[in-house]
């Protein structure tokens, strides 16, 4: 069950999604489907078995696509780290990707060769997991790799690998710390959980502890914690139980049982008295937090607390939104939510102060709203909307078998934390049965305790993150007996506790061959036209009872007037605040009751209004979407509120190093007059946003959001006939205005490149963000497959030369990439490299050397081309697993004028490529001598490094 979330915190904490089984019964058009009916429809059938060595295996069959999600979860996280060893669990996760005894190379190499998707690993306080989704014919290879690092890793760990990954992890820490609110993770855990508590320190650990990790230390961590009896393996997708048993037994059966892992003793702490703290950071406005530690996910109160915070500050129509953002706008944004971990969790309520308002006034009002909620509790209608919104969001991700949040995740979490793969059903049952009285009582029980009040104020930080994250402990953790990893009540067969190391039964002398792989079968694209001429582009997907709609307009941020940048973003924000028939609160409540998601967004080229609807609620959801698009209220009173919010987002962007770099680079590449020569976020500039009027926004809407500039894309559980009839009822009578459609002026000349370094000073930055780029002589619809493959090899993916150099060889960065944009008109080549500050100049030198060699006498190798072609071809079936994937693919096909079978023709295109052809494409398009660089970092540290590079260095400021 996915945890409720509304606000982003810089923490590596997991969420999950569950999948639908039986089709939902049809509900009356006028009423949303009952919550109990939606809950009953959520089902992930599974079977399980346990090997003699204790490895618990869970199998879920889903044959909609020829892929299998492989997910291995170890019951060890940062809470298991002793004092002086913080960051070990996460550091070890990195080492697990650097090769094992029988697969000595980088773990990602053989995975990319087979076209794996969604492959990664994560660590949190409770567990470490590793996952990949592979074509069915590559399942043996994935199981070989996972079993080899579970049972045959120690011979593959070297001092060189340890030193390298130590540097990578330290740069991951710097990258997180460098962002606004990057130190929040330390404040939460260090203040809510006392010294000696296993949750007191951050998963990323401290620099000191990471520096002291020895080869003996990390090998002992492996032997102590990575036994099969401390793990759960989930296979979800195109596999059956008999096949799973045979393959898992072959690859994992010979791995000996590991030591019994003792879980640390934990508790849900209560502060002895209210605690208040104020910190400074590079942020746009004061943010006020109220925090409490709460029980873990197995506690009966966990779901009720999630429901409470959703009503308080999670819904668009939440108590806090209505009171503090809409009716008395003292805050530009508010939020409330919980993060439940295995043994405890935390509840956070927050408010961002509206500029010009006294923070004390906002803090007092926030406390008053919390007190009022605790006194009155939620209404039945609020709980219904919270549950429907939650279930809608859950079902939005139902189709994925793996990755960060698919069905494999749900089953693994249940098995690992709750000894029940179907624990999500317990949570959903509690959600459906929650009453106002119960939720009120639970909220009072936990939120009436002493609170941690944290205030973030704008200003220069007084401390960085280098010395944060470690465990400050004055008490020794006491071990307790671990949970079992099997459940006889669910039909699992427990392991024989007397078993010792088994005889080797797998041939590890070579990588398993890839069996027959199925080609992509992209859904058939159908078309129709509404009565007013709007084209409908449709693909049917019946895996889950949902429908996704995208009403796309040829506008985008490139349509923004250059003397009023930010107009479209402001228009989209104001459209969220109600229609001519429903005010802001009524519109939000209507969406929530239906479990629908409706929003507007833009890219450089397109403005898109999206709907996710549950099938039983499709007709009223389409009615809401049409009202939203066609009849925005553009309420002048609401404009002042959304204007303040956009100005706040703009100030936040001007404190974010990556956003700053983008705001400087794009105008430098395209020229300030070109449609693409604008800050890429679309937030515009403060003066234009401040000056925008209600009539100006309405005029922009009327000019660009019109039926003769629209196309509607639909994917889901319906038919072309049904959806066309429903869309005709919603949009068919919409008439285009008399005037001609406006145009975007791509004919404006792009300036000749002026190679230089634009340096933006950001004092005390532990990392520098480097961007480099050039505009290419190509458009997005051109045949760029060969050039994109060249980019993949140089810098476009994890195994690329540039990333392997700066991350895996030198350890100066958590990751670097290059990309070719996907714009309608002239595309650009962009290189992005966040690096440790003292290696900024060296990193630019390394990039220039890598690129010069790539374009010179060290061109594409046969092995690199084979890996890239194999990965690009074999990942296609897994790339269109969900309706959202198909919707995105259809939009790309139409945007670039490609044939409907474009993705099915790609394998032949890739397989025909030669190294000479890829080299030629790279050498024609890319070069080292005409790049513009942007560096955002501490000028006192960075400028002396840049002065010796032979390029002019100019001090720059981001466009505003």
Tab-separated table of N, CA and C in Angstrom, residues 446-554:
chain	number	residue	atom	x	y	z
A	446	UNK	N	-1.715	10.808	19.243
A	446	UNK	CA	-0.327	10.985	18.844
A	446	UNK	C	0.072	12.437	18.656
A	447	UNK	N	-0.866	13.299	18.287
A	447	UNK	CA	-0.511	14.694	17.989
A	447	UNK	C	-0.709	15.618	19.184
A	448	UNK	N	-1.162	15.073	20.304
A	448	UNK	CA	-1.264	15.879	21.521
A	448	UNK	C	0.007	15.766	22.367
A	449	UNK	N	0.965	14.991	21.921
A	449	UNK	CA	2.233	14.829	22.632
A	449	UNK	C	3.146	16.024	22.339
A	450	UNK	N	4.242	16.167	23.073
A	450	UNK	CA	5.165	17.285	22.812
A	450	UNK	C	5.646	17.283	21.360
A	451	UNK	N	5.704	18.464	20.774
A	451	UNK	CA	5.975	18.613	19.348
A	451	UNK	C	7.399	19.131	19.114
A	452	UNK	N	7.989	18.710	18.005
A	452	UNK	CA	9.248	19.300	17.547
A	452	UNK	C	8.893	20.386	16.535
A	453	UNK	N	9.167	21.628	16.892
A	453	UNK	CA	8.886	22.775	16.021
A	453	UNK	C	10.189	23.218	15.370
A	454	UNK	N	10.262	23.055	14.049
A	454	UNK	CA	11.461	23.421	13.301
A	454	UNK	C	11.102	24.574	12.367
A	455	UNK	N	11.879	25.618	12.402
A	455	UNK	CA	11.655	26.767	11.529
A	455	UNK	C	12.857	26.959	10.627
A	456	UNK	N	12.612	26.914	9.327
A	456	UNK	CA	13.641	27.212	8.322
A	456	UNK	C	13.466	28.661	7.895
A	457	UNK	N	14.520	29.465	8.023
A	457	UNK	CA	14.430	30.861	7.601
A	457	UNK	C	15.454	31.122	6.490
A	458	UNK	N	15.139	32.038	5.560
A	458	UNK	CA	16.076	32.331	4.472
A	458	UNK	C	17.370	32.937	5.007
A	459	UNK	N	18.487	32.482	4.472
A	459	UNK	CA	19.785	33.007	4.883
A	459	UNK	C	20.878	32.008	4.585
A	460	UNK	N	22.098	32.414	4.840
A	460	UNK	CA	23.232	31.538	4.577
A	460	UNK	C	23.347	30.505	5.682
A	461	UNK	N	23.583	29.273	5.319
A	461	UNK	CA	23.702	28.206	6.310
A	461	UNK	C	24.829	28.493	7.299
A	462	UNK	N	24.582	28.117	8.539
A	462	UNK	CA	25.623	28.261	9.554
A	462	UNK	C	26.432	26.979	9.710
A	463	UNK	N	25.925	25.856	9.140
A	463	UNK	CA	26.697	24.618	9.118
A	463	UNK	C	26.294	23.825	7.886
A	464	UNK	N	27.232	23.008	7.388
A	464	UNK	CA	26.941	22.158	6.239
A	464	UNK	C	26.591	20.758	6.697
A	465	UNK	N	26.619	19.819	5.759
A	465	UNK	CA	26.254	18.456	6.089
A	465	UNK	C	27.430	17.516	6.281
A	466	UNK	N	28.661	18.061	6.128
A	466	UNK	CA	29.839	17.189	6.182
A	466	UNK	C	29.904	16.395	7.491
A	467	UNK	N	29.539	17.057	8.605
A	467	UNK	CA	29.660	16.403	9.905
A	467	UNK	C	28.323	15.912	10.455
A	468	UNK	N	27.301	15.896	9.589
A	468	UNK	CA	25.977	15.427	10.015
A	468	UNK	C	25.734	14.020	9.473
A	469	UNK	N	24.803	13.329	10.116
A	469	UNK	CA	24.394	12.028	9.609
A	469	UNK	C	24.921	10.857	10.395
A	470	UNK	N	25.895	11.095	11.291
A	470	UNK	CA	26.458	10.003	12.067
A	470	UNK	C	25.621	9.689	13.286
A	471	UNK	N	25.865	8.537	13.854
A	471	UNK	CA	25.154	8.147	15.065
A	471	UNK	C	25.896	8.696	16.264
A	472	UNK	N	25.223	9.529	17.034
A	472	UNK	CA	25.772	10.001	18.302
A	472	UNK	C	25.121	9.128	19.367
A	473	UNK	N	25.858	8.163	19.876
A	473	UNK	CA	25.218	7.151	20.723
A	473	UNK	C	25.917	7.056	22.070
A	474	UNK	N	25.108	6.926	23.086
A	474	UNK	CA	25.688	6.724	24.411
A	474	UNK	C	25.070	5.494	25.064
A	475	UNK	N	24.421	4.683	24.260
A	475	UNK	CA	23.812	3.463	24.797
A	475	UNK	C	23.993	2.347	23.786
A	476	UNK	N	24.263	1.158	24.262
A	476	UNK	CA	24.451	0.027	23.364
A	476	UNK	C	23.098	-0.578	23.020
A	477	UNK	N	22.876	-0.798	21.715
A	477	UNK	CA	21.601	-1.389	21.290
A	477	UNK	C	21.528	-2.838	21.758
A	478	UNK	N	20.348	-3.233	22.200
A	478	UNK	CA	20.145	-4.606	22.673
A	478	UNK	C	19.398	-5.379	21.591
A	479	UNK	N	19.920	-6.525	21.193
A	479	UNK	CA	19.285	-7.304	20.137
A	479	UNK	C	18.027	-8.008	20.616
A	480	UNK	N	17.100	-8.186	19.694
A	480	UNK	CA	15.888	-8.955	19.992
A	480	UNK	C	15.762	-10.021	18.920
A	481	UNK	N	14.934	-11.026	19.182
A	481	UNK	CA	14.770	-12.118	18.220
A	481	UNK	C	14.168	-11.587	16.920
A	482	UNK	N	14.677	-12.039	15.787
A	482	UNK	CA	14.148	-11.571	14.497
A	482	UNK	C	12.799	-12.186	14.184
A	483	UNK	N	12.081	-11.547	13.303
A	483	UNK	CA	10.848	-12.128	12.797
A	483	UNK	C	11.175	-13.366	11.966
A	484	UNK	N	10.185	-14.255	11.838
A	484	UNK	CA	10.340	-15.357	10.895
A	484	UNK	C	10.168	-14.819	9.481
A	485	UNK	N	10.699	-15.552	8.529
A	485	UNK	CA	10.570	-15.114	7.143
A	485	UNK	C	9.649	-16.020	6.344
A	486	UNK	N	8.861	-16.790	7.047
A	486	UNK	CA	7.856	-17.596	6.355
A	486	UNK	C	6.620	-17.622	7.232
A	487	UNK	N	5.500	-18.015	6.674
A	487	UNK	CA	4.240	-17.954	7.405
A	487	UNK	C	3.446	-19.209	7.085
A	488	UNK	N	3.437	-20.142	8.009
A	488	UNK	CA	2.765	-21.416	7.776
A	488	UNK	C	1.274	-21.221	7.519
A	489	UNK	N	0.693	-20.202	8.150
A	489	UNK	CA	-0.745	-19.955	7.973
A	489	UNK	C	-1.089	-19.593	6.537
A	490	UNK	N	-0.102	-19.120	5.782
A	490	UNK	CA	-0.333	-18.728	4.384
A	490	UNK	C	0.112	-19.820	3.417
A	491	UNK	N	0.436	-20.983	3.942
A	491	UNK	CA	0.801	-22.079	3.064
A	491	UNK	C	2.283	-22.181	2.765
A	492	UNK	N	3.095	-21.299	3.362
A	492	UNK	CA	4.526	-21.380	3.136
A	492	UNK	C	5.094	-22.606	3.860
A	493	UNK	N	6.112	-23.177	3.283
A	493	UNK	CA	6.831	-24.263	3.942
A	493	UNK	C	8.117	-23.690	4.519
A	494	UNK	N	8.267	-23.747	5.819
A	494	UNK	CA	9.440	-23.167	6.449
A	494	UNK	C	10.687	-23.980	6.171
A	495	UNK	N	11.852	-23.358	6.295
A	495	UNK	CA	13.100	-24.064	6.025
A	495	UNK	C	13.439	-25.067	7.119
A	496	UNK	N	14.244	-26.028	6.762
A	496	UNK	CA	14.774	-26.987	7.719
A	496	UNK	C	15.882	-26.294	8.496
A	497	UNK	N	15.669	-26.058	9.756
A	497	UNK	CA	16.618	-25.245	10.527
A	497	UNK	C	17.963	-25.941	10.718
A	498	UNK	N	18.048	-27.242	10.398
A	498	UNK	CA	19.323	-27.934	10.569
A	498	UNK	C	20.175	-27.918	9.312
A	499	UNK	N	19.650	-27.280	8.234
A	499	UNK	CA	20.369	-27.305	6.952
A	499	UNK	C	21.682	-26.536	7.040
A	500	UNK	N	22.686	-27.056	6.364
A	500	UNK	CA	23.961	-26.340	6.243
A	500	UNK	C	24.187	-26.051	4.765
A	501	UNK	N	25.401	-25.647	4.408
A	501	UNK	CA	25.681	-25.313	3.012
A	501	UNK	C	25.328	-26.456	2.069
A	502	UNK	N	24.617	-26.131	0.979
A	502	UNK	CA	24.189	-27.145	0.029
A	502	UNK	C	25.252	-27.372	-1.038
A	503	UNK	N	25.108	-28.467	-1.741
A	503	UNK	CA	26.015	-28.759	-2.850
A	503	UNK	C	25.735	-27.789	-3.996
A	504	UNK	N	26.790	-27.353	-4.678
A	504	UNK	CA	26.616	-26.427	-5.790
A	504	UNK	C	25.826	-27.097	-6.905
A	505	UNK	N	24.764	-26.445	-7.359
A	505	UNK	CA	23.910	-27.044	-8.376
A	505	UNK	C	23.795	-26.163	-9.603
A	506	UNK	N	24.464	-25.022	-9.629
A	506	UNK	CA	24.373	-24.106	-10.771
A	506	UNK	C	25.728	-23.994	-11.459
A	507	UNK	N	25.707	-23.937	-12.777
A	507	UNK	CA	26.922	-23.728	-13.554
A	507	UNK	C	27.200	-22.239	-13.632
A	508	UNK	N	28.232	-21.790	-12.925
A	508	UNK	CA	28.568	-20.368	-12.892
A	508	UNK	C	29.808	-20.065	-13.732
A	509	UNK	N	30.178	-20.991	-14.577
A	509	UNK	CA	31.394	-20.783	-15.362
A	509	UNK	C	31.204	-19.754	-16.465
A	510	UNK	N	29.942	-19.490	-16.844
A	510	UNK	CA	29.687	-18.483	-17.863
A	510	UNK	C	28.310	-17.870	-17.639
A	511	UNK	N	28.134	-16.692	-18.196
A	511	UNK	CA	26.858	-15.994	-18.076
A	511	UNK	C	25.772	-16.807	-18.790
A	512	UNK	N	24.594	-17.011	-18.161
A	512	UNK	CA	23.531	-17.756	-18.840
A	512	UNK	C	23.136	-17.090	-20.155
A	513	UNK	N	22.865	-17.918	-21.134
A	513	UNK	CA	22.426	-17.395	-22.429
A	513	UNK	C	21.033	-16.791	-22.301
A	514	UNK	N	20.716	-15.881	-23.214
A	514	UNK	CA	19.392	-15.271	-23.244
A	514	UNK	C	18.504	-16.114	-24.142
A	515	UNK	N	17.363	-16.550	-23.624
A	515	UNK	CA	16.432	-17.377	-24.394
A	515	UNK	C	15.673	-16.500	-25.387
A	516	UNK	N	14.768	-17.114	-26.124
A	516	UNK	CA	14.005	-16.372	-27.122
A	516	UNK	C	13.315	-15.173	-26.477
A	517	UNK	N	13.517	-14.024	-27.080
A	517	UNK	CA	12.927	-12.794	-26.570
A	517	UNK	C	11.783	-12.365	-27.477
A	518	UNK	N	10.684	-11.956	-26.867
A	518	UNK	CA	9.526	-11.537	-27.649
A	518	UNK	C	9.679	-10.075	-28.071
A	519	UNK	N	9.245	-9.799	-29.284
A	519	UNK	CA	9.316	-8.432	-29.795
A	519	UNK	C	8.195	-7.591	-29.199
A	520	UNK	N	8.377	-6.281	-29.261
A	520	UNK	CA	7.343	-5.361	-28.790
A	520	UNK	C	6.083	-5.496	-29.624
A	521	UNK	N	4.949	-5.572	-28.948
A	521	UNK	CA	3.648	-5.524	-29.617
A	521	UNK	C	2.952	-4.261	-29.130
A	522	UNK	N	3.219	-3.139	-29.810
A	522	UNK	CA	2.635	-1.863	-29.390
A	522	UNK	C	1.136	-1.901	-29.690
A	523	UNK	N	0.299	-1.425	-28.775
A	523	UNK	CA	-1.149	-1.488	-29.008
A	523	UNK	C	-1.553	-0.781	-30.302
A	524	UNK	N	-2.565	-1.309	-30.947
A	524	UNK	CA	-3.060	-0.690	-32.178
A	524	UNK	C	-3.590	0.707	-31.873
A	525	UNK	N	-3.199	1.666	-32.706
A	525	UNK	CA	-3.658	3.043	-32.544
A	525	UNK	C	-4.884	3.260	-33.431
A	526	UNK	N	-5.967	3.734	-32.832
A	526	UNK	CA	-7.197	4.016	-33.558
A	526	UNK	C	-7.457	5.517	-33.513
A	527	UNK	N	-8.204	6.015	-34.483
A	527	UNK	CA	-8.472	7.448	-34.564
A	527	UNK	C	-9.935	7.724	-34.854
A	528	UNK	N	-10.379	8.871	-34.370
A	528	UNK	CA	-11.735	9.354	-34.662
A	528	UNK	C	-11.701	10.873	-34.588
A	529	UNK	N	-12.798	11.500	-34.974
A	529	UNK	CA	-12.914	12.956	-34.850
A	529	UNK	C	-14.223	13.299	-34.159
A	530	UNK	N	-14.147	14.311	-33.284
A	530	UNK	CA	-15.352	14.806	-32.634
A	530	UNK	C	-16.138	15.667	-33.606
A	531	UNK	N	-17.348	16.032	-33.195
A	531	UNK	CA	-18.223	16.828	-34.065
A	531	UNK	C	-17.592	18.153	-34.468
A	532	UNK	N	-16.738	18.688	-33.619
A	532	UNK	CA	-16.108	19.979	-33.935
A	532	UNK	C	-14.736	19.818	-34.588
A	533	UNK	N	-14.360	18.585	-34.939
A	533	UNK	CA	-13.124	18.360	-35.671
A	533	UNK	C	-11.920	17.981	-34.834
A	534	UNK	N	-12.031	17.970	-33.505
A	534	UNK	CA	-10.887	17.570	-32.676
A	534	UNK	C	-10.562	16.099	-32.943
A	535	UNK	N	-9.276	15.818	-33.211
A	535	UNK	CA	-8.866	14.438	-33.462
A	535	UNK	C	-8.702	13.688	-32.139
A	536	UNK	N	-9.176	12.444	-32.119
A	536	UNK	CA	-9.013	11.555	-30.974
A	536	UNK	C	-8.066	10.437	-31.385
A	537	UNK	N	-7.008	10.233	-30.603
A	537	UNK	CA	-6.030	9.177	-30.864
A	537	UNK	C	-6.126	8.202	-29.692
A	538	UNK	N	-6.432	6.931	-29.973
A	538	UNK	CA	-6.851	6.001	-28.918
A	538	UNK	C	-6.110	4.677	-29.004
A	539	UNK	N	-5.792	4.105	-27.831
A	539	UNK	CA	-5.290	2.731	-27.729
A	539	UNK	C	-5.977	2.060	-26.554
A	540	UNK	N	-6.388	0.830	-26.745
A	540	UNK	CA	-7.129	0.123	-25.703
A	540	UNK	C	-6.183	-0.686	-24.825
A	541	UNK	N	-6.321	-0.526	-23.510
A	541	UNK	CA	-5.591	-1.323	-22.529
A	541	UNK	C	-6.563	-1.697	-21.431
A	542	UNK	N	-6.771	-3.009	-21.212
A	542	UNK	CA	-7.815	-3.456	-20.273
A	542	UNK	C	-7.244	-4.113	-19.028
A	543	UNK	N	-5.943	-3.977	-18.787
A	543	UNK	CA	-5.331	-4.647	-17.639
A	543	UNK	C	-5.930	-4.182	-16.322
A	544	UNK	N	-6.175	-2.900	-16.201
A	544	UNK	CA	-6.785	-2.354	-14.993
A	544	UNK	C	-7.962	-1.462	-15.395
A	545	UNK	N	-8.942	-1.291	-14.513
A	545	UNK	CA	-10.150	-0.532	-14.857
A	545	UNK	C	-9.950	0.977	-14.735
A	546	UNK	N	-9.095	1.513	-15.575
A	546	UNK	CA	-8.801	2.939	-15.546
A	546	UNK	C	-8.735	3.480	-16.966
A	547	UNK	N	-8.865	4.792	-17.099
A	547	UNK	CA	-8.733	5.466	-18.385
A	547	UNK	C	-7.877	6.711	-18.172
A	548	UNK	N	-6.906	6.915	-19.061
A	548	UNK	CA	-6.074	8.112	-19.012
A	548	UNK	C	-6.319	8.939	-20.266
A	549	UNK	N	-6.497	10.237	-20.066
A	549	UNK	CA	-6.804	11.159	-21.156
A	549	UNK	C	-5.798	12.306	-21.111
A	550	UNK	N	-5.292	12.709	-22.272
A	550	UNK	CA	-4.431	13.888	-22.374
A	550	UNK	C	-4.978	14.770	-23.494
A	551	UNK	N	-5.447	15.956	-23.144
A	551	UNK	CA	-5.914	16.924	-24.137
A	551	UNK	C	-4.742	17.875	-24.382
A	552	UNK	N	-4.134	17.764	-25.568
A	552	UNK	CA	-2.874	18.437	-25.852
A	552	UNK	C	-3.080	19.601	-26.806
A	553	UNK	N	-2.442	20.724	-26.494
A	553	UNK	CA	-2.520	21.927	-27.316
A	553	UNK	C	-1.117	22.308	-27.784
A	554	UNK	N	-1.016	22.732	-29.025
A	554	UNK	CA	0.273	23.145	-29.595
A	554	UNK	C	0.611	24.540	-29.069
